Structures are given as C-alpha cells and as structure tokens.
Amino acid sequence: MKVELLELAEDRVRFLLRGVTPAFANGIRRACLAEVPSLAIDEISIYDNTSVLFDEQLSLRLGLVPIKAEDLSLYRVPEECDCGGAGCPACQVGMTLTAEGPATVHSGDLRFGDPGVKAAFEKIPIAILGEGEKLMLEGIVTLNRGAIHTKWQAGTQCGFKNLPQIRIGENCEGCGKCVDVCPRKILATGEGDGKVKVTDPTSCSLCKLCVVECEIGAIEVVPIKDIFVMKIDTDGSISAKDLVEGAAAEIKRRASSLSQRLGELS
Ligand code: SF4
Ligand code: SF4
Ligand SMILES: [Zn+2]
C-alpha cells in the first residue's frame, strides 16, 4: 500500500491510497466516522430555561456542538477508564452555561471545567433570548465514539472514489466541447499538440459527460481498480490528520486482536 498526500488542512485531508481493495478504503472511511473518539456533551441538568426552546431542543443542540481539547489523549472513554465508567477527571469534564436576554447565546458562551477544553467554533447559535429570558444549566462532557451516538462522530464528510484514468486518443481534434461540459473544470485545450489535456485527474467525478460529448470517441474515462482518492472532513473537534491516524490505529488494533484470537484457537 502507498499513500500520497494531496491536500492537508486542519479539518480536511485528501490523499491517494494505492494498492488496496475497496473494502480496505471503506474500512478507513467507516473507522473515521464511527471509531475515533471525540468529546461531546453527554448529560445536561437544566435549572432555568425561560427561552422559547424546549429543554429537549436545547439539549439536542448542545449535544451536537463540536468540542475540542488541547490534549485529547488525557481523556478516556468512560467504559475503558480505571473508574469503570463511574465518572472521574480522566473520563469527564464539567460544563456550564448561564445567559440572560436580550442576547444570542453561542457555543463560545459555554464554560468548561478544563481550561484546555473549548467549543471548536465560537459562533454556533444555541438560542435567541428575549428580554428577561434566562438559561442556566450544567452538563458533563465525555469522550466516546460515533458508533455509540452521532454527537461523538468527528468525521463528517468521509468518502472515497476510484482514481480515474482519463485517456485522450490520437484522433482528438482539440475542439474543446468536452472542456465546456466538464463540471470540475479539469480539462483544457490550447497547448502543445492541440489535444485536450487533463489538469487534475484526482478531482474528476467520473461523470463521463466528456465521453458523451465527444462525437468521435476521442476521450475515455476508466476507474483504476486499486487506487482511491480519499476525502475526509472533520467537525473541527479533532484535526483531519489525527482522525485518519486514529482510524488507521483502530483498524490495526482490531486486526491484531483478531489475529491473536485466531492464534489461540489453532
Ligand atoms: S476529446 Fe473530443 S470533445 Fe474533447 S477536445 Fe478532443 S475531440 Fe473535442
Ligand atoms: S468524467 Fe466528468 S469530471 Fe471527469 S473529466 Fe469527464 S466531464 Fe470532467
Ligand atoms: Zn473515569
């Protein structure tokens, strides 16, 4: 297997996976969605809520606020913590929210017991409070996995596609019709031998509109079976790099565990 980085930002990574099966690429995708732990508000006690939102609506919104930690490795999933899930500083952190209208309450108004923990984005709207309306609540933030509940799902858009091979035939006349229909704008004419050129095959969506448009069959788009373009976006609670590394580590851990179990049976 070979990995080739195409793009790396704090909340997005794109890379090529060469020499793997679709099942392996899908394993990385699924692990990014469901198996890499992140923080989320898990329990809420509401002492005062005179806003127009029901307590349940408020709780749902708060649960979906992405929360990040300076050092996530300090936290444990409750079931895997030494306290056995009873609750301790290693597996939970307190959160409070107090506000009075008129005001718009944002995620940046949440206060956490650990100064290294904060909302990933400051301006996510939680509630609009009218004159004299109040919110007073506290909650518990825990670490867990997207497989347990979506609020712990750090991966948002996680997908992959085969890398296409775009072949331009000798009979290409450089008419530019395929250039005009390409929705990704990755075809260009006007240089060198006059034939159409491909500027970025990794951005091709395999829609084949170019193939349909070319009346003389001079362009062909074929998916390469064992090379995949992976695109992973996060909700901001952890970096895209940490998400993919966490997914790979989880697959490795499971494979080792399976191998060990099978060894015990033989
Ligand atoms: S591939 Fe076909 S449509 Fe595209 S420039 Fe060449 S001849 Fe024209
Ligand atoms: S298959 Fe679609 S995205 Fe790819 S080059 Fe052709 S028109 Fe563009
Ligand atoms: Zn604990």
XYZ file of C-alpha atoms and ligand atoms in Angstrom:
283
model
C 0.000 0.000 0.000
C 1.203 3.523 -0.805
C -0.206 6.808 0.481
C 0.182 10.067 -1.423
C -0.947 13.290 0.255
C -2.926 15.656 -1.994
C -4.200 18.271 0.459
C -3.923 18.760 4.226
C -5.790 21.407 6.222
C -6.821 21.446 9.878
C -10.273 19.999 9.152
C -9.768 18.339 5.758
C -7.395 15.851 4.208
C -7.312 14.356 0.710
C -4.946 11.557 -0.162
C -4.409 8.736 -2.638
C -4.439 5.160 -1.395
C -2.637 2.924 -3.888
C -2.668 -0.854 -3.996
C -5.642 -1.543 -1.701
C -9.077 -3.137 -2.103
C -12.352 -1.167 -1.970
C -13.059 -2.943 1.339
C -9.881 -1.524 2.905
C -10.619 2.006 1.669
C -14.141 1.648 3.051
C -12.686 0.396 6.348
C -10.730 3.655 6.712
C -13.874 5.647 5.877
C -16.021 3.767 8.379
C -13.408 3.987 11.126
C -13.200 7.790 10.580
C -16.972 8.010 11.004
C -17.563 5.609 13.867
C -14.430 4.522 15.719
C -12.266 7.533 16.549
C -13.294 9.015 19.921
C -14.133 12.700 20.329
C -15.685 14.874 23.046
C -19.374 15.789 23.287
C -21.821 16.964 25.950
C -23.446 13.797 27.242
C -25.589 14.793 30.244
C -27.374 18.070 30.942
C -29.145 19.384 34.049
C -31.314 22.416 33.252
C -32.064 24.648 36.268
C -33.684 27.531 34.408
C -34.946 27.801 30.836
C -37.418 30.548 30.033
C -36.410 30.680 26.344
C -38.777 29.618 23.557
C -36.852 26.345 23.194
C -37.998 23.176 24.941
C -35.386 21.587 27.223
C -35.116 18.684 24.761
C -34.385 21.005 21.801
C -31.774 22.840 23.828
C -30.129 19.571 24.890
C -30.041 18.290 21.323
C -28.351 21.465 20.082
C -25.789 21.400 22.864
C -25.036 17.729 22.254
C -24.115 18.474 18.640
C -21.646 21.288 19.440
C -18.158 20.047 18.412
C -15.810 20.263 21.392
C -12.040 20.132 21.190
C -9.296 19.537 23.751
C -5.712 20.776 23.658
C -4.652 17.229 24.510
C -7.344 14.640 23.809
C -5.052 11.832 24.970
C -5.697 12.998 28.568
C -9.243 11.638 28.301
C -10.589 8.081 28.355
C -13.822 6.595 27.078
C -15.831 6.007 30.328
C -16.167 2.243 29.793
C -12.387 1.970 29.319
C -11.484 4.237 32.254
C -9.958 2.991 35.514
C -13.100 4.237 37.299
C -15.144 1.721 35.296
C -17.427 4.441 33.960
C -18.469 5.800 37.363
C -17.050 9.209 36.361
C -13.701 10.792 37.195
C -11.484 13.622 35.820
C -9.976 11.193 33.305
C -13.274 10.431 31.589
C -15.444 13.518 32.072
C -15.272 17.300 32.329
C -17.948 19.666 33.630
C -19.663 22.338 31.530
C -21.887 25.299 32.486
C -23.961 27.830 30.589
C -25.558 30.936 32.091
C -27.153 33.675 29.979
C -29.864 36.320 30.161
C -31.642 38.114 27.311
C -31.769 40.045 25.229
C -28.927 38.051 23.710
C -27.980 35.385 21.214
C -26.312 32.511 23.050
C -23.432 30.977 21.129
C -21.225 27.932 21.608
C -18.465 30.316 22.735
C -20.564 31.063 25.857
C -20.085 27.505 27.140
C -17.671 27.261 30.080
C -15.709 24.080 30.725
C -14.051 22.700 33.867
C -10.806 22.063 31.997
C -9.190 25.241 30.549
C -7.797 23.083 27.741
C -11.323 22.212 26.555
C -13.475 24.547 24.446
C -16.088 24.634 21.674
C -14.413 24.028 18.314
C -16.235 27.066 16.903
C -17.270 30.123 18.925
C -20.234 31.281 16.852
C -22.592 28.307 16.640
C -26.002 29.754 17.665
C -27.642 27.907 20.580
C -30.639 30.112 21.416
C -32.003 33.634 20.954
C -33.152 35.022 24.315
C -35.730 37.787 24.519
C -35.799 40.498 27.191
C -35.568 38.871 30.637
C -35.394 35.261 29.312
C -32.808 33.093 31.061
C -30.767 29.963 30.656
C -28.938 28.260 33.489
C -27.649 24.732 33.068
C -24.708 22.454 33.654
C -23.554 19.345 31.889
C -20.970 16.610 31.609
C -18.702 16.240 28.590
C -17.415 12.758 27.828
C -15.232 11.048 25.260
C -16.841 8.403 23.075
C -17.254 7.054 19.546
C -19.604 7.825 16.669
C -20.720 4.176 16.761
C -22.385 4.942 20.112
C -24.051 8.220 19.062
C -23.681 10.736 16.217
C -22.700 13.514 18.631
C -19.321 11.768 19.064
C -18.815 11.427 15.302
C -15.808 13.621 14.487
C -15.736 12.658 10.799
C -18.407 14.457 8.783
C -17.925 14.022 5.027
C -15.805 10.903 4.688
C -15.771 9.356 1.249
C -13.661 7.774 -1.452
C -13.762 7.094 -5.175
C -11.576 5.293 -7.662
C -8.887 7.429 -9.240
C -9.884 7.752 -12.911
C -7.564 7.227 -15.822
C -8.530 9.761 -18.477
C -7.198 8.652 -21.870
C -7.051 11.088 -24.758
C -6.926 9.405 -28.196
C -4.698 10.342 -31.118
C -7.849 11.392 -33.007
C -8.608 14.242 -30.570
C -9.186 17.411 -32.611
C -8.945 19.819 -29.684
C -12.448 21.151 -30.386
C -12.985 21.908 -26.671
C -16.529 20.511 -26.403
C -15.530 18.228 -23.545
C -13.841 21.173 -21.806
C -17.111 23.106 -21.799
C -19.194 20.316 -20.242
C -16.727 19.184 -17.573
C -18.298 20.243 -14.231
C -14.933 20.009 -12.406
C -13.099 22.205 -14.959
C -10.168 19.810 -15.184
C -9.906 19.660 -18.987
C -8.103 22.300 -21.057
C -7.117 22.908 -24.684
C -4.753 25.279 -26.403
C -1.285 23.995 -25.510
C 1.303 21.775 -27.176
C -0.072 19.313 -29.729
C -3.544 20.880 -29.707
C -5.175 17.908 -27.999
C -7.192 18.279 -24.821
C -5.199 17.986 -21.565
C -6.191 16.799 -18.096
C -5.129 19.247 -15.377
C -6.161 17.331 -12.225
C -7.398 13.719 -12.555
C -7.884 13.434 -8.751
C -10.750 15.938 -8.990
C -12.600 14.027 -11.746
C -16.031 12.867 -10.569
C -16.224 10.058 -13.173
C -19.440 11.611 -14.506
C -18.340 10.823 -18.106
C -20.108 13.868 -19.553
C -16.941 14.449 -21.579
C -17.219 10.956 -23.085
C -20.839 11.556 -24.075
C -20.000 14.953 -25.580
C -17.132 13.744 -27.772
C -18.754 12.585 -31.003
C -15.599 10.892 -32.314
C -14.852 8.856 -29.168
C -11.500 10.519 -28.516
C -11.767 10.577 -24.720
C -12.162 7.675 -22.345
C -12.609 7.714 -18.552
C -11.819 4.461 -16.747
C -11.714 3.928 -12.966
C -8.442 2.429 -11.746
C -9.400 -0.588 -9.642
C -6.906 -0.361 -6.796
C -6.218 3.370 -6.425
C -8.630 5.507 -4.398
C -8.980 9.225 -3.760
C -9.884 9.543 -0.057
C -11.504 12.740 1.220
C -12.018 13.148 4.963
C -13.615 16.200 6.620
C -13.978 16.657 10.387
C -16.428 18.650 12.505
C -13.496 20.612 13.983
C -13.335 18.656 17.256
C -10.121 16.939 16.152
C -7.753 17.567 13.262
C -8.151 15.652 9.996
C -4.637 14.246 10.479
C -5.473 12.911 13.945
C -8.762 11.494 12.669
C -7.157 9.451 9.886
C -4.267 8.329 12.118
C -6.802 7.295 14.767
C -8.814 5.353 12.180
C -5.712 3.523 10.934
C -4.649 2.721 14.517
C -8.111 1.320 15.279
C -8.041 -0.943 12.201
C -4.566 -2.138 13.181
C -5.694 -2.808 16.769
C -8.681 -4.853 15.585
C -6.614 -6.824 13.083
C -4.062 -7.666 15.821
C -6.846 -8.687 18.177
C -8.416 -10.942 15.530
C -5.049 -12.477 14.721
C -4.392 -13.158 18.407
C -7.811 -14.769 18.912
C -7.376 -16.973 15.852
C -3.925 -17.955 17.134
C -5.480 -19.024 20.442
C -7.970 -21.265 18.617
C -5.411 -23.092 16.495
S -11.679 14.730 -26.659
Fe -13.277 15.001 -28.178
S -14.560 16.662 -27.435
Fe -12.615 16.750 -26.274
S -11.322 18.196 -27.439
Fe -10.843 16.148 -28.203
S -12.202 15.874 -29.936
Fe -13.037 17.603 -28.779
S -15.654 12.370 -16.272
Fe -16.734 14.293 -15.734
S -15.388 15.279 -14.213
Fe -14.159 13.707 -15.229
S -13.129 14.762 -16.904
Fe -15.023 13.923 -17.769
S -16.548 15.561 -17.558
Fe -14.806 16.107 -16.246
Zn -13.151 7.688 34.762
